[in-house]
Short mmCIF file of C-alpha atoms in Angstrom, two decimals:
data_model
loop_
_atom_site.label_atom_id
_atom_site.label_comp_id
_atom_site.label_asym_id
_atom_site.label_seq_id
_atom_site.Cartn_x
_atom_site.Cartn_y
_atom_site.Cartn_z
CA UNK A 450 45.73 60.84 13.32
CA UNK A 451 47.92 59.21 15.93
CA UNK A 452 51.13 60.11 14.11
CA UNK A 453 49.96 63.67 13.36
CA UNK A 454 49.00 64.18 17.01
CA UNK A 455 52.31 62.79 18.28
CA UNK A 456 54.38 64.90 15.86
CA UNK A 457 52.37 67.99 16.78
CA UNK A 458 52.64 67.37 20.54
CA UNK A 459 56.42 66.99 20.33
CA UNK A 460 56.90 69.99 18.03
CA UNK A 461 58.43 67.79 15.32
CA UNK A 462 56.13 68.79 12.45
CA UNK A 463 53.69 71.40 11.26
CA UNK A 464 50.37 69.77 10.38
CA UNK A 465 48.75 71.20 7.22
CA UNK A 466 45.19 70.58 6.00
CA UNK A 467 41.84 70.17 7.71
CA UNK A 468 40.79 68.71 11.05
CA UNK A 469 41.08 64.92 11.02
CA UNK A 470 38.13 62.56 11.37
CA UNK A 471 38.43 61.79 15.08
CA UNK A 472 38.36 57.99 15.17
CA UNK A 473 40.16 57.38 18.42
CA UNK A 474 38.43 54.39 19.97
CA UNK A 475 38.63 50.61 19.77
CA UNK A 476 35.52 48.46 19.92
CA UNK A 477 35.28 44.75 20.61
CA UNK A 478 32.27 42.58 19.79
CA UNK A 479 31.22 40.18 22.55
CA UNK A 480 28.86 37.40 21.37
CA UNK A 481 25.82 37.06 23.65
CA UNK A 482 23.87 34.37 21.82
CA UNK A 483 23.63 32.91 18.34
CA UNK A 484 21.89 36.00 16.94
CA UNK A 485 23.04 38.82 19.21
CA UNK A 486 26.20 40.52 20.37
CA UNK A 487 27.38 43.49 22.40
CA UNK A 488 29.75 46.00 20.81
CA UNK A 489 31.71 47.76 23.54
CA UNK A 490 34.35 50.47 23.48
CA UNK A 491 37.36 48.95 25.22
CA UNK A 492 40.05 51.59 24.62
CA UNK A 493 40.55 55.18 23.52
CA UNK A 494 43.52 56.84 21.84
CA UNK A 495 45.22 59.92 23.29
CA UNK A 496 48.14 61.97 22.01
CA UNK A 497 51.37 61.95 24.08
CA UNK A 498 50.24 65.14 25.85
CA UNK A 499 46.87 63.61 26.75
CA UNK A 500 44.59 65.09 24.09
CA UNK A 501 41.73 62.71 23.28
CA UNK A 502 41.28 62.01 19.57
CA UNK A 503 37.79 60.44 19.59
CA UNK A 504 35.20 62.73 17.94
CA UNK A 505 37.65 65.67 18.14
CA UNK A 506 40.36 64.78 15.67
CA UNK A 507 43.61 66.68 15.26
CA UNK A 508 43.40 70.36 14.37
CA UNK A 509 46.19 71.31 11.95
CA UNK A 510 48.70 74.07 12.63
CA UNK A 511 47.99 75.50 9.17
CA UNK A 512 44.35 75.13 8.14
CA UNK A 513 43.90 74.72 4.40
CA UNK A 514 40.24 74.36 3.51
CA UNK A 515 39.19 72.02 0.69
CA UNK A 516 38.99 73.67 -2.71
CA UNK A 517 35.66 75.44 -3.18
CA UNK A 518 34.10 77.53 -5.88
CA UNK A 519 33.55 74.84 -8.49
CA UNK A 520 30.00 73.95 -9.43
CA UNK A 521 28.19 70.64 -9.18
CA UNK A 522 30.07 67.47 -8.31
CA UNK A 523 33.43 69.17 -8.93
CA UNK A 524 32.80 71.45 -5.95
CA UNK A 525 32.34 68.56 -3.55
CA UNK A 526 35.13 67.03 -1.52
CA UNK A 527 34.36 63.51 -0.30
CA UNK A 528 35.48 62.65 3.22
CA UNK A 529 35.22 59.34 5.07
CA UNK A 530 32.69 60.88 7.46
CA UNK A 531 30.43 61.67 4.49
CA UNK A 532 30.15 58.02 3.46
CA UNK A 533 27.13 56.01 4.55
CA UNK A 534 28.04 53.36 7.17
CA UNK A 535 31.60 54.74 7.41
CA UNK A 536 32.27 53.18 10.81
CA UNK A 537 30.63 49.80 10.23
CA UNK A 538 32.76 46.69 10.24
CA UNK A 539 32.58 44.79 6.96
CA UNK A 540 33.94 41.35 6.23
CA UNK A 541 35.14 39.93 2.88
CA UNK A 542 33.19 37.16 1.18
CA UNK A 543 33.73 33.83 2.98
CA UNK A 544 34.67 32.00 -0.25
CA UNK A 545 37.61 34.34 -0.82
CA UNK A 546 36.18 36.02 -3.92
CA UNK A 547 36.45 39.75 -4.21
CA UNK A 548 33.34 41.74 -3.42
CA UNK A 549 32.06 43.89 -6.31
CA UNK A 550 32.99 47.56 -6.17
CA UNK A 551 30.23 49.79 -4.90
CA UNK A 552 29.38 53.09 -6.57
CA UNK A 553 30.59 55.01 -3.50
CA UNK A 554 34.02 53.34 -3.79
CA UNK A 555 34.29 54.55 -7.36
CA UNK A 556 33.17 58.05 -6.29
CA UNK A 557 35.79 58.07 -3.52
CA UNK A 558 38.46 57.02 -6.01
CA UNK A 559 37.46 59.79 -8.40
CA UNK A 560 37.73 62.34 -5.58
CA UNK A 561 41.27 61.16 -4.74
CA UNK A 562 42.42 62.26 -8.17
CA UNK A 563 42.28 65.83 -6.86
CA UNK A 564 45.11 64.87 -4.45
CA UNK A 565 48.41 65.71 -6.04
CA UNK A 566 46.85 67.64 -8.90
CA UNK A 567 47.03 71.37 -9.43
CA UNK A 568 43.76 71.58 -7.47
CA UNK A 569 45.27 70.10 -4.28
CA UNK A 570 45.66 73.26 -2.23
CA UNK A 571 46.78 71.43 0.94
CA UNK A 572 49.60 69.62 -0.84
CA UNK A 573 50.68 72.77 -2.68
CA UNK A 574 50.72 74.70 0.62
CA UNK A 575 52.79 71.99 2.34
CA UNK A 576 55.33 71.86 -0.50
CA UNK A 577 55.65 75.65 -0.54
CA UNK A 578 56.15 75.68 3.25
CA UNK A 579 58.81 72.97 3.15
CA UNK A 580 60.63 73.98 -0.04
CA UNK A 581 62.60 76.91 1.49
CA UNK A 582 63.63 74.76 4.49
CA UNK A 583 64.95 72.12 2.11
CA UNK A 584 66.63 74.58 -0.24
CA UNK A 585 64.15 73.66 -2.96
CA UNK A 586 62.16 76.87 -3.40
CA UNK A 587 62.81 76.98 -7.17
CA UNK A 588 61.85 73.29 -7.57
CA UNK A 589 58.51 73.33 -5.70
CA UNK A 590 56.36 73.53 -8.85
CA UNK A 591 58.24 70.71 -10.55
CA UNK A 592 57.93 68.55 -7.43
CA UNK A 593 54.16 69.09 -7.35
CA UNK A 594 53.77 68.17 -11.03
CA UNK A 595 55.91 65.03 -10.67
CA UNK A 596 54.00 63.90 -7.57
CA UNK A 597 50.69 64.54 -9.32
CA UNK A 598 51.68 62.31 -12.25
CA UNK A 599 52.64 59.45 -9.93
CA UNK A 600 49.41 59.73 -7.97
CA UNK A 601 47.32 59.81 -11.17
CA UNK A 602 49.04 56.63 -12.41
CA UNK A 603 48.34 54.89 -9.10
CA UNK A 604 44.69 56.01 -9.14
CA UNK A 605 44.26 54.62 -12.66
CA UNK A 606 45.72 51.26 -11.59
CA UNK A 607 43.32 51.09 -8.63
CA UNK A 608 40.36 52.06 -10.85
CA UNK A 609 41.13 49.17 -13.20
CA UNK A 610 41.17 46.74 -10.29
CA UNK A 611 37.67 47.75 -9.10
#
């Protein structure tokens, strides 16, 4: 969000996609006693031109809505804001062992497979917008397919590690 806002404010990039999440604050936990603490917002993020990010996010220059029209689970697009406890702080196990994967992590991983595939409308739009500027108009489709294969391979590796 910070990079997208800075690039947009300085006219250095066209932002493509949907509005970002809007996490633009920093909290610090102050211990009060053995079993209590105070969580306080100590800073907020702003873009170079002074736009606040918290709870507003960055609105793209070219809005590309998530793919719709599919039925059931295929029609859903998982976002961080949709996840239960998405802003909670979690700590790893104290003994250094990996925590078991939760079902929501697996669901989030499955949804990322859309990214880079033929169903990724935002990526396809961005490549089509940039291709003429880069002299690659005839190669846009091949670039999308190649990127999709690399992303799928990475997603499979992550799935095996969960």
